[in-house]
Every structure is written in structure tokens, then in C-alpha cells.
Amino acid sequence: MTLQSTPINRLDYTPPAFLIDRVDLTFELIESQTRVQSRLVLKRNPEAAPQLPLELAGEELTLESIKLDGAPLKADAYTVSAKGLIIAAMPDEAILEIVTLINPLTNTSLNGLYVSSGNFITQCEAEGFRKITYYLDRPDVMAKFTTTIIADKTRYPVLLSNGNRVDSGQMDKNRHWVKWVDPFKKPAYLFALVAGKLVMLADQHTTPSGRQVALEIFVEPGNLDKCHHAMAAIKKSMRWDEERFGLEYDLDSYMIVATSDFNMGAMENKGLNIFNTKYVLAKPETATDVDFDGIDAVVAHEYFHNWTGNRVTCRDWFQLSLKEGLTVYRDQEFSSDIGSRSVERINNVKALREMQFAEDAGPQAHSVRPEAYSEINNFYTMTIYEKGSEVVRMYATLLGKEGFRKGMDLYFKRHDGQAVTCDDFRAAMSDANGVDLTQFEEWYKQAGTPELAITSQYDATAKTYTLHIKQSCPATPGQAEKRPFHIPLALGLLDKHGKDLPLQLLGESNAQGTTRVLELTAASHRFSFVNIDEAPTPSLLRDFSAPVKLSYAYRDEELVFLMANDSDAFNRWEAANTFAKNLLLSLYASNDGQQLAPTSFINALRKVLSEKLDPSLIALMLDLPRENYLLEQIDSVNPAQLHLVHRSVKAQIARELRAELLATYNKLNDGSTYRYEDAGKRSLKNICLDYLAELDEPLVTELLSKQYRLSDNMTDRLAALKALVNRDGGEAQLADFAVQWHDDALVMDKWFALQSTSRRPGALSRVQALMDHPAFSIKNPNKVRALIMGFCLQNAPHFHAADGYGYAFAADRIIELDKINPQVAARLASSFNRWKKMEPQRRQMMQDELQRIAQQSDLSSDLAEIVNKALS
Ligand code: TRP
Ligand code: ZN
């Protein structure tokens, strides 16, 4: 398995030939030549075929020595390749001692052991451990790890690894050592090591069973004042998991290390999480409200992995969503409980639709449990994470909160300490509740976004209201025909006053609540509600009860009615969103750029502004659907044309609601000092400002520059600067901002992102010039995300410029990055995924650039997989 050739197929799984009971590692840390000694206690796996060779994965390693049961291994007893090391004849039990040399200094992939700002950091998920030593680098091989770290005392005063620190001492040549023991068996992808000059914020937590846990956040010197929000998030997460799922922490210390060079958000290594600084460092002067929420979510996510991922892990990487989908669901529930449930739901659904639906409709579409992959790093996707979370949420919707908890309890009771599959999770949910979830497996097997087409019929004589529901799912690569999914459809019916009607289905003796979850299992269904005195307005797919596309021919008046009355906050927002989406798409289709939005739309938004609702909900209802989301609904699309429509509607709203927007802005902009809890007010204030910025008036310029100058927090300052940068002018403030924040890397990321996503003419040449800015580095993923991905993925009008220069720029950067960091290059390449959606000229140019990338020699397996799928 480890040295298998690609693609790797899910159904080819075989158990490992050997198991590892213990692994003892010793690292002698030297930047350009680190020595790794590994001592493995191996035994043959009784569940594997006998006589199999031992195949250890290993990449970019220099083998210094290898001993079997104390004796050096003869050269003909093993073979070494670029993929690993194979020993053909192995005893049933053995001790293997391997010494390898690696070069962390030149490791720009940020995978394996690497140097970042002079500190040593590891990233082992998914297959990074094989860049540290030869190993059975697969998640179903779980071993107890001991790690000894030796390093220069002055340069690396802090030496960390998983588990408990058991011993330490001094050595010659100004060196010291620390020994760590992790009492829990774990797969190699959860291994971590950190060494460097770091300072620590300490706190503690006592679990319900009385365990005292030391909480420690390690950061570079000078950043301690930005760790308090993350520390509070750890404590909230621990308490929440104890209360909601009865799960408590299991080691004496829980450590987080923040690094500025990281491919993803964070990593759940046992007892020693490693985080991108973006998800740790924050104070009101440097971080926005969105950043603070992101810290809560990611801290919770990584902490929750300790049970969903670490104590119970994945049998193989096809099961990735077993831990990721479940852990995203858990962090979303956490965020819902500590904040506003409906706002959290709306934001998550927006992200799902903008990104996961696009993935599901394009060349990289794959199911939540994929069938094959070439490079596992390419499968840390919106589908595995976000759709995976929706799949978990549907269990909770079908089984209820208590039924879901019963399923979780059984899952842990059965599988603690094991490496398991998505089927095991589904079986626990099913067995704990005595329900048949056989058909539910389709959510794991089939890719693509299912579509629900619903029509309704009111019979005034019989007083019945009938819904006809058809489900279908478009073909995706390798899956032409789809079988029906098991879909929970939550809905309500509103009377003419906007009140929820009691819902009684034909054949039932009485009404059962006002929101019902209908279970769809066939291609078509018909449900009749009885005792309905007048034609109701349906509120369909409440709280977005399934990750599907819904089509129902709502009239505009019905949408306005739902916007004002639906008891389901998600569907109130959804009605506004649908109204705006329909409008923008029809204006785009009319294609003359002259048409205006109807008064009914403007009036609906005016009404929203006057509602007594949570201000963040009002802000969300006012926000127009993003261009990226609209692009997905149009075939042979011209993004420039769409951008014009989007802008002109925005400007029209600003003109016609000028007085209301200004009044709301002025009311909220009351000069009060910053309080974290006022985030909702800031979001409403700043969306008003964003609209007002469409008006070319001195008054607005004054508002913007005042807010930029006088704000005491980054949320407000950045909102003002963003609006300024989208207008003409703003150069002075941009320069001022860079002077003030030039040595704060995370704030400079915002500065780069503002410019890369700016719609003003000349965006590309500014992005190109900024690549030479001293604060930019193409080796740093956060910088690449801010400047390059910002442009390619979040600046549709400029990336898709008619001259094709945006595409050429993207392809050049993808080729350049592939030599530095293939994971990042592959992510950037996804900006070409939707080329077939474009109008013919852009389609051709995008295809040409994809082909140019494909023709490069020595493409990484990461990039090759993405580009080949995009082209096929
Ligand atoms: N398991 C991590 C998480 O979801 C994801 C992750 C962090 C990752 N770093 C990575 C995945 C590097 C692939 C490569 O929290
Ligand atoms: Zn995760």
C-alpha cells in the first residue's frame, strides 16, 4: 500500500503487513542536516497475508544506517527507491533501527520538517512523516511515540513534541535535550515537533473528572499580547465538548504553536497543535471581527479533533471526511452556541454554495468518500470538509439532537483507539437509534449537488395543500447515472398573516408541529397537508436542511413576504438572497446594461433596513450574492458583463436608499469605544458604508476618510480602506497603512488582499508590482493567498479580463510555485477549474493556459492531478 503506484483506489485497501507497537525517535536538530534516529518495534499483522515484505514509505531522505535486531542490514537485504525502503525477508517480530539525514532548511514545501523564521516546525498530515524517516506512514498503523530532541540551547530554547515532557538535560557544545512521551497510540500523521525561540502564554483548565490541564500557547517574541482571544477560545471549546458531547481532554498539557509559514489553517497533532498565525494572533487594533470568529472556529476545530480524528482516527485517507466533516460540524455547532446560530448557518451555507457547489459542478468533483486519488493533499477540499459537515448535520436532522448524541456515544464506545471508516460512523448512528440508514450511504458515494424541483397545489374545497417533489442529480466525472439520496426536507407553511400553520399530513390524526422534516428517498414524492384553510406560502428547506439546490417558482411578492415573516431566520435571509439572485440573473440575461432593478426590490431592502432584527442578520440580508456564486448559475458566462450588472444594481441601491443608508450609518457610527460584542453593529454599519461608497459625493469621501482615520479597531479601519481603494483615490491612506503596519505580517496580508481584490482598473499591474514589495514573499502561503489567490479567485472582473493577461499571470505563478510548494500551486490551479463555463473566447484562453501548465516538465503530482482533471 505505502509504495503503491497512483492513482490509489479506495477498494484496493488491504491491511498493513506489519504493525508498530512503539517508535522511539531522536532528532539532532541542525538546520541543513538534521539526523533522525528511529527505533521501531515491529510485528507481523495477523490480519495481513503471511510472508509479505516490509514496505516503509520514505521521500527525500538520506539513509545513514539501518539495523535489524541489532545487526547492520546487508545491502542485499533491502532496496531503497525514491518512494521508500523495502525489506523482503522479515522475521515476525523485529526491532528496526534506522538513521536518516534530512535538510529542513531547503524544505520549502512546508511538508515534513522545515525551518520557518529560524524555528523548526513539522507538518505530517497527510503523508509528511515519510519526509522525516522511513515509516509505515498510513493512518491505520498506530504506535506509541517517544521523542527526544537535541538542539543548540541558545537558538532553540524551547523543544516540544507530543504528549508529556518527561525528562531533559544538558549536553556538550551548548546543546540541551528534552524527552517527550505520548501515552496514546497514534498514526504518524499526528506526530509533531517544534524547536525555537518562542514565548508562552499559560493558563489552565480543570476537566469534570478533575484533571488539571496546562494550556500553553507558544508564539514568537513580541506577540504575547495577541494570544488572549485564542486562549479564551481553548477554554470555551473544552467546556463545550464536555457539556455537549461528554468528551474531555486526556493529557496534562495542551499546547498550541503559531507559525507564519503554514499551508493550511491549523493541524491537530496530539497534544501539540500547530497553527497558522492567522488563527492565533489577534487584538482589536490588528484583527477584524471576521478574524476573531475564525480563531474561535479553528481553535475549536483543532481541539475537537482530539476525539474526532485522534482518539478515533481514519482507516485510510478515503475516510478523511470521517474526521473532517464531523469536526467541521462540531466547530459549526460550537460557533452557533457561542454566537448567533442563524448568522453562523447563513455564513456557512454561503461558503458552501459559493465554493463547494462549484467544486461539485466542475472537473474536480468527488464524493464525500472519494473513490480514487493521485495526491491526497488535493482532497482537503470543500467537499470533504463543508459538504462532509452537511452530511453529518443531516444525521442530526434525521435523528434529532438526542438521537445524534446517542450515535456519537456509541461511536466512541465502539471505536476509541481505532482507525475506522465512514461506514462505521453510519453504523453507530443507525444502531444507536434503531433506524435503517442504508440509503444514506449515497451521500458518501455520489458526487454532485442534488436538485429538488418542487411544485405546489392548493385545493380550496378539500382544504389540502400538496407538494410535488422531484429529486435529481447531474452527472459528475465517472458517475453518469445517480441514484436517489435520502434527503431530510424541513419545511413550514405560512398563513396570510405570516404565522406558521400547524402541519398535519394526510392520514395523520393530528397536527405535529409547525416545522416538519419530510424524508425524501425516491425520485419523486407527493405530500398533502390537510386542514389548510387558505393557500399558504411555503417556507422550504428550512435552515438549509440538506446540501441541495432547490427550485420553486416563488413570485417576488412571496419572497418579500417571507423576508418579513418567516419564523425560520435562515429562510428570511434566503428569501432576500433568492430575490436578489433572480434579479441579478435576469438583468444579466437582458444584456443591455441599461435596465434597473424594480421598485419592489428596492422597497424590500428599505423594509429590511427598518426591521427590528439582529443587526448582523440585516447586514446579511442587504448583502448582494457574490459574483462567484452568480457565475455558477450562468452558462457561457461573460464575467465582465456580470460585474457591470452587479455594480450597477449596487449603485442603484445606494442612490435610491441613500437617506436610509446614511441614517443607519450615522446612528451606528456613534463614536463609542470598541467593544468586541458590537460586531453585529459594525457589520451593519459597514455594509451601509459599502453601499454609500458607490456614490461619488464629497460627503461620502469625507465619511470614508474619517472612519479610516478615527477608528480604534481594524474592522472599521479596513472597511473604510477597502471602500476607498475601490474608488478613485485612497492612495494616501494605503501608503499610510503600510507605514503603520509594515512589520505586522498578518496586517500586511490584509493590505495585499485589499489591492489584489480591488475592482479599480489596473489591478493586475498593481499586483505584479506588489510582488516586489519587501513584505511580499512567494514562499509564504499567507502572502500568496493574499496577493495571488486574492486576484485569481476573488477578483473575477480582472482575473477574467478580456485580454487574457489575468490567465497568463495565474499560469506563470502556478508554474513558479510548483517548484517551491506543490500544495499551494495545486490550490492556485483551481482558479482554472471552471473554464468550460466561460464564453468561447475566455474558455479558449483558459484552456490554452492549462495546456501550457500541463506541458511543463517535472510537474508535481499535486499539480498534475488538478490540471489533468481540469483538461479532461
Ligand atoms: N487536519 C487539518 C485540519 O483540518 C488540515 C491540515 C493542516 C492539512 N495542515 C495540512 C492538510 C497540510 C493537508 C496538508 O485541521
Ligand atoms: Zn480538521
Coordinates of C-alpha atoms in Angstrom, one line a residue, residues 192-598:
A192 CA 4.8 17.0 15.7
L193 CA 8.0 18.6 16.7
V194 CA 8.7 22.3 17.3
A195 CA 12.0 23.9 18.3
G196 CA 12.8 27.5 18.6
K197 CA 12.8 30.8 20.4
L198 CA 9.2 31.1 21.5
V199 CA 7.4 32.8 24.3
M200 CA 4.4 31.3 26.0
L201 CA 1.0 32.3 27.4
A202 CA -0.1 29.9 30.1
D203 CA -3.4 29.2 31.6
Q204 CA -5.3 26.2 32.8
H205 CA -8.4 24.2 32.7
T206 CA -9.9 21.6 35.1
T207 CA -11.9 18.8 33.5
P208 CA -15.1 17.4 35.1
S209 CA -13.2 14.3 36.2
G210 CA -10.7 16.6 37.9
R211 CA -7.7 16.6 35.6
Q212 CA -5.7 19.7 35.7
V213 CA -4.7 20.7 32.1
A214 CA -1.9 23.2 31.5
L215 CA -2.9 25.3 28.5
E216 CA 0.1 26.8 26.6
I217 CA 0.2 29.0 23.5
F218 CA 3.7 29.5 22.0
V219 CA 4.4 32.4 19.7
E220 CA 7.4 34.4 18.5
P221 CA 8.6 37.1 21.0
G222 CA 6.5 40.3 20.8
N223 CA 3.2 38.5 20.2
L224 CA 2.0 37.6 23.6
D225 CA -0.5 40.4 23.7
K226 CA -2.3 38.9 20.8
C227 CA -2.9 35.4 22.3
H228 CA -5.8 36.1 24.7
H229 CA -8.6 35.5 22.3
A230 CA -7.2 32.2 21.3
M231 CA -6.7 31.2 24.9
A232 CA -10.3 32.1 25.7
A233 CA -11.3 30.0 22.7
I234 CA -9.5 26.9 24.0
K235 CA -11.3 27.2 27.3
K236 CA -14.7 27.7 25.7
S237 CA -14.1 24.7 23.4
M238 CA -13.1 22.4 26.2
R239 CA -16.1 23.3 28.3
W240 CA -18.4 23.0 25.3
D241 CA -17.2 19.5 24.3
E242 CA -17.6 18.4 27.9
E243 CA -21.1 19.7 28.1
R244 CA -22.4 18.9 24.6
F245 CA -20.8 15.5 24.0
G246 CA -19.4 14.4 27.4
L247 CA -15.8 14.5 26.0
E248 CA -12.9 15.7 28.0
Y249 CA -9.2 16.2 27.4
D250 CA -6.8 13.4 28.1
L251 CA -3.3 14.7 28.6
D252 CA -1.8 17.0 31.2
S253 CA -1.0 19.7 28.8
Y254 CA -2.5 21.1 25.6
M255 CA -0.1 23.2 23.5
I256 CA -0.6 25.4 20.5
V257 CA 2.3 26.8 18.5
A258 CA 1.7 29.6 16.0
T259 CA 3.8 29.7 12.8
S260 CA 3.7 32.2 9.9
D261 CA 4.6 29.6 7.3
F262 CA 1.8 27.1 7.0
N263 CA 0.0 25.6 4.1
M264 CA -3.4 25.4 5.8
G265 CA -5.3 26.8 8.8
A266 CA -4.0 24.6 11.6
M267 CA -3.1 21.0 12.5
E268 CA -4.4 18.8 15.3
N269 CA -1.2 16.9 16.2
K270 CA -1.8 15.1 19.5
G271 CA -1.3 17.5 22.4
L272 CA 0.7 19.9 20.2
N273 CA -1.5 21.7 17.7
I274 CA 0.4 23.8 15.1
F275 CA -1.5 26.9 13.9
N276 CA -1.1 29.4 11.2
T277 CA -0.6 32.7 13.0
K278 CA -3.7 33.9 11.3
Y279 CA -5.8 31.7 13.6
V280 CA -4.0 32.7 16.8
L281 CA -2.8 36.3 16.8
A282 CA -5.4 39.0 17.2
K283 CA -6.2 42.1 19.1
P284 CA -8.8 44.7 18.1
E285 CA -6.2 47.0 16.6
T286 CA -4.9 44.4 14.2
A287 CA -7.7 41.9 13.7
T288 CA -11.2 42.2 12.3
D289 CA -14.4 40.7 13.7
V290 CA -14.2 38.0 11.0
D291 CA -10.7 37.2 12.2
F292 CA -11.8 36.8 15.8
D293 CA -14.6 34.4 14.7
G294 CA -12.1 32.5 12.6
I295 CA -9.9 32.0 15.6
D296 CA -12.8 30.7 17.6
A297 CA -13.8 28.3 14.9
V298 CA -10.2 27.0 14.1
V299 CA -9.2 26.6 17.8
A300 CA -12.4 24.7 18.4
H301 CA -11.9 22.6 15.3
E302 CA -8.4 21.5 16.2
Y303 CA -9.3 20.9 19.8
F304 CA -12.3 18.8 18.8
H305 CA -10.1 16.7 16.6
N306 CA -8.6 15.2 19.8
W307 CA -11.7 13.0 19.9
T308 CA -12.9 13.1 16.3
G309 CA -9.7 12.3 14.5
N310 CA -7.1 11.4 17.1
R311 CA -8.7 9.1 19.6
V312 CA -10.8 7.7 16.8
T313 CA -8.9 8.1 13.5
C314 CA -9.3 7.2 9.8
R315 CA -8.5 3.7 8.5
D316 CA -7.3 5.2 5.2
W317 CA -7.3 8.6 3.5
F318 CA -10.5 7.9 1.6
Q319 CA -12.2 8.2 5.0
L320 CA -10.9 11.7 5.5
S321 CA -14.3 13.2 5.9
L322 CA -14.9 10.9 8.8
K323 CA -12.8 13.2 10.9
E324 CA -13.0 16.4 8.9
G325 CA -16.7 16.6 8.1
L326 CA -17.6 15.6 11.7
T327 CA -15.1 18.0 13.2
V328 CA -16.4 20.9 11.0
Y329 CA -19.9 20.0 12.1
R330 CA -18.7 20.2 15.7
D331 CA -17.0 23.5 15.3
Q332 CA -20.0 25.0 13.5
E333 CA -22.2 23.9 16.4
F334 CA -19.8 25.4 18.8
S335 CA -19.8 28.7 16.9
S336 CA -23.6 28.6 16.8
D337 CA -23.8 28.1 20.6
I338 CA -21.3 30.9 21.5
G339 CA -22.7 33.3 18.9
S340 CA -25.7 33.6 16.7
R341 CA -27.0 30.3 15.3
S342 CA -28.7 31.8 12.3
V343 CA -25.8 34.1 11.3
E344 CA -23.4 31.1 11.6
R345 CA -25.7 29.0 9.5
I346 CA -26.1 31.7 6.8
N347 CA -22.4 32.2 6.5
N348 CA -21.7 28.5 6.3
V349 CA -24.3 28.0 3.6
K350 CA -23.0 31.0 1.6
A351 CA -19.5 29.5 1.7
L352 CA -20.8 26.0 0.8
R353 CA -22.7 27.4 -2.2
E354 CA -20.0 29.7 -3.4
M355 CA -17.2 27.2 -3.3
Q356 CA -18.4 23.6 -2.7
F357 CA -21.3 23.7 -5.2
A358 CA -18.8 25.0 -7.8
E359 CA -16.4 22.2 -6.9
D360 CA -19.2 19.7 -7.2
A361 CA -20.2 21.0 -10.6
G362 CA -16.7 21.1 -12.0
P363 CA -13.8 18.8 -13.1
Q364 CA -12.6 18.0 -9.6
A365 CA -16.0 16.8 -8.4
H366 CA -15.6 13.9 -6.0
S367 CA -17.8 12.3 -3.4
V368 CA -17.5 12.8 0.4
R369 CA -15.8 9.5 0.4
P370 CA -13.8 9.6 -2.8
E371 CA -13.1 6.5 -5.0
A372 CA -9.6 7.3 -6.1
Y373 CA -6.8 9.9 -5.8
S374 CA -3.3 10.5 -7.0
E375 CA -2.3 13.1 -4.4
I376 CA -4.1 13.0 -1.1
N377 CA -3.2 16.7 -0.5
N378 CA -5.7 17.6 -3.2
F379 CA -8.5 16.1 -1.3
Y380 CA -8.6 18.6 1.6
T381 CA -11.5 20.1 -0.2
M382 CA -14.7 22.0 0.4
T383 CA -16.5 18.7 -0.4
I384 CA -14.6 16.7 2.3
Y385 CA -14.9 19.4 4.9
E386 CA -18.0 21.5 4.2
K387 CA -20.3 19.0 2.4
G388 CA -18.9 16.4 4.8
S389 CA -20.2 18.6 7.6
E390 CA -23.6 18.9 5.9
V391 CA -23.8 15.1 5.7
V392 CA -23.2 14.9 9.5
R393 CA -25.7 17.6 10.1
M394 CA -28.3 15.6 8.2
Y395 CA -27.9 12.7 10.7
A396 CA -28.7 15.2 13.4
T397 CA -31.7 16.5 11.5
L398 CA -33.0 13.0 10.9
L399 CA -32.3 11.6 14.3
G400 CA -32.8 14.7 16.5
K401 CA -30.3 16.2 18.9
E402 CA -30.6 13.3 21.4
G403 CA -30.5 10.6 18.8
F404 CA -27.4 12.1 17.3
R405 CA -25.8 12.2 20.8
K406 CA -26.6 8.5 21.2
G407 CA -24.9 7.7 17.9
M408 CA -21.8 9.7 19.0
D409 CA -21.7 7.9 22.3
L410 CA -21.9 4.5 20.6
Y411 CA -19.3 5.6 18.0
F412 CA -16.7 6.4 20.8
K413 CA -17.7 3.3 22.9
R414 CA -17.0 1.0 19.9
H415 CA -14.1 2.7 18.3
D416 CA -11.9 4.6 20.8
G417 CA -8.3 3.8 19.9
Q418 CA -9.2 2.5 16.5
A419 CA -8.7 3.6 12.8
V420 CA -12.2 3.3 11.2
T421 CA -14.4 4.1 8.3
C422 CA -17.3 6.3 7.4
D423 CA -19.4 3.1 7.3
D424 CA -18.5 2.6 11.0
F425 CA -19.8 6.0 11.8
R426 CA -23.0 5.5 9.9
A427 CA -23.5 2.1 11.6
A428 CA -23.1 3.7 15.0
M429 CA -25.8 6.3 14.2
S430 CA -28.1 3.6 12.8
D431 CA -27.6 1.1 15.6
A432 CA -27.9 3.6 18.4
N433 CA -31.2 4.7 17.1
G434 CA -32.6 1.5 15.6
V435 CA -33.1 3.2 12.2
D436 CA -32.1 2.0 8.7
L437 CA -29.5 4.3 7.2
T438 CA -28.6 2.1 4.2
Q439 CA -29.7 4.6 1.6
F440 CA -27.9 7.4 3.4
E441 CA -24.6 5.9 2.1
E442 CA -25.4 7.5 -1.2
W443 CA -24.2 10.8 0.3
Y444 CA -20.8 9.2 0.7
K445 CA -20.7 7.5 -2.7
Q446 CA -22.2 10.0 -5.2
A447 CA -20.7 13.4 -6.1
G448 CA -22.7 16.3 -7.4
T449 CA -25.2 18.6 -5.9
P450 CA -28.7 17.1 -5.8
E451 CA -31.6 19.2 -7.1
L452 CA -35.1 19.4 -5.7
A453 CA -37.8 20.7 -8.1
I454 CA -40.9 21.5 -6.1
T455 CA -44.4 22.5 -7.2
S456 CA -47.4 23.1 -5.1
Q457 CA -51.2 22.9 -5.4
Y458 CA -53.9 24.2 -3.1
D459 CA -57.3 22.6 -3.2
A460 CA -59.8 25.1 -1.6
T461 CA -62.6 22.6 -1.5
A462 CA -60.7 19.8 0.1
K463 CA -58.6 22.3 2.1
T464 CA -55.5 20.4 1.2
Y465 CA -52.1 21.7 0.2
T466 CA -50.0 19.3 -1.9
L467 CA -46.3 19.5 -2.6
H468 CA -44.8 17.5 -5.6
I469 CA -41.1 17.0 -5.1
K470 CA -38.7 15.6 -7.6
Q471 CA -35.0 14.9 -6.9
S472 CA -32.3 14.5 -9.4
C473 CA -28.5 14.9 -9.5
P474 CA -26.4 16.0 -12.5
A475 CA -23.7 13.7 -13.9
T476 CA -20.2 14.1 -12.5
P477 CA -16.9 12.7 -13.8
G478 CA -17.1 8.9 -13.7
Q479 CA -20.7 9.0 -12.5
A480 CA -23.2 9.4 -15.3
E481 CA -26.3 8.0 -13.5
K482 CA -27.3 8.9 -10.0
R483 CA -29.5 7.0 -7.5
P484 CA -31.9 8.9 -5.2
F485 CA -30.5 10.3 -2.0
H486 CA -32.1 10.1 1.5
I487 CA -32.9 13.8 1.9
P488 CA -34.3 15.5 5.0
L489 CA -36.5 18.3 3.8
A490 CA -37.5 20.7 6.6
L491 CA -40.4 23.0 5.8
G492 CA -43.2 25.1 7.2
L493 CA -46.3 26.8 5.8
L494 CA -47.2 30.4 6.5
D495 CA -50.7 31.8 6.6
K496 CA -51.6 35.2 5.1
H497 CA -50.6 36.9 8.4
G498 CA -47.2 35.3 8.2
K499 CA -47.9 32.9 11.1
D500 CA -46.8 29.3 10.9
L501 CA -49.6 26.8 10.3
P502 CA -49.9 23.5 12.3
L503 CA -48.9 20.8 9.9
Q504 CA -50.9 17.6 9.6
L505 CA -50.2 15.2 6.7
L506 CA -52.9 13.3 5.0
G507 CA -53.6 10.2 7.1
E508 CA -52.3 11.6 10.4
S509 CA -54.8 12.1 13.2
N510 CA -53.5 15.4 14.4
A511 CA -51.1 18.2 13.6
Q512 CA -47.4 17.7 14.6
G513 CA -45.6 21.0 14.9
T514 CA -45.1 23.8 12.5
T515 CA -41.8 22.7 11.0
R516 CA -41.8 19.2 9.7
V517 CA -38.9 17.2 8.4
L518 CA -40.1 15.2 5.3
E519 CA -37.8 12.3 4.3
L520 CA -37.2 12.0 0.6
T521 CA -36.0 8.7 -0.5
A522 CA -37.4 8.2 -4.0
A523 CA -37.0 10.2 -7.2
S524 CA -40.4 11.8 -6.7
H525 CA -42.8 12.3 -3.8
R526 CA -46.1 13.9 -3.1
F527 CA -47.1 15.2 0.4
S528 CA -50.5 16.5 1.2
F529 CA -51.2 18.7 4.2
V530 CA -54.8 18.8 5.4
N531 CA -57.0 21.4 7.2
I532 CA -55.4 24.2 5.4
D533 CA -58.0 27.0 5.2
E534 CA -56.3 29.2 2.6
A535 CA -53.5 28.9 0.2
P536 CA -50.3 29.2 2.3
T537 CA -46.8 30.4 1.4
P538 CA -44.3 27.5 1.7
S539 CA -41.1 28.0 3.6
L540 CA -39.0 25.3 2.0
L541 CA -35.7 23.7 3.1
R542 CA -35.7 25.5 6.4
D543 CA -32.3 26.0 8.0
F544 CA -31.0 24.6 4.8
S545 CA -31.7 21.0 6.0
A546 CA -29.8 19.4 3.1
P547 CA -27.0 20.5 0.7
V548 CA -29.2 20.7 -2.4
K549 CA -30.3 23.2 -5.0
L550 CA -33.9 24.0 -4.6
S551 CA -36.1 25.2 -7.3
Y552 CA -39.6 26.5 -6.6
A553 CA -41.3 29.2 -8.6
Y554 CA -41.7 31.9 -5.9
R555 CA -43.3 35.1 -7.0
D556 CA -41.4 38.2 -5.9
E557 CA -44.3 39.1 -3.5
E558 CA -43.9 35.8 -1.8
L559 CA -40.2 36.3 -1.3
V560 CA -40.9 39.8 0.1
F561 CA -43.5 38.2 2.4
L562 CA -41.0 35.5 3.6
M563 CA -38.3 38.1 4.1
A564 CA -40.6 39.9 6.5
N565 CA -42.4 37.0 8.2
D566 CA -40.7 33.6 8.1
S567 CA -40.1 32.3 11.6
D568 CA -37.0 30.5 10.3
A569 CA -34.3 33.1 10.3
F570 CA -32.3 31.2 7.7
N571 CA -35.2 31.3 5.2
R572 CA -35.8 35.0 5.9
W573 CA -32.3 35.6 4.6
E574 CA -32.7 33.0 1.9
A575 CA -35.8 34.8 0.6
A576 CA -33.8 38.0 0.3
N577 CA -30.9 36.1 -1.3
T578 CA -33.2 34.4 -3.8
F579 CA -34.9 37.7 -4.7
A580 CA -31.5 39.4 -5.4
K581 CA -30.2 36.4 -7.2
N582 CA -33.2 36.2 -9.5
L583 CA -33.0 39.9 -10.2
L584 CA -29.3 39.9 -11.0
L585 CA -29.5 36.9 -13.2
S586 CA -32.4 38.4 -15.2
L587 CA -30.7 41.7 -15.6
Y588 CA -27.6 39.9 -16.8
A589 CA -29.8 37.9 -19.3
S590 CA -31.4 41.1 -20.6
N591 CA -27.8 42.0 -21.5
D592 CA -28.2 45.7 -22.4
G593 CA -26.8 47.0 -19.1
Q594 CA -29.4 49.7 -19.0
Q595 CA -32.1 48.0 -17.0
L596 CA -32.8 48.9 -13.5
A597 CA -33.9 46.8 -10.5
P598 CA -37.7 47.1 -9.9

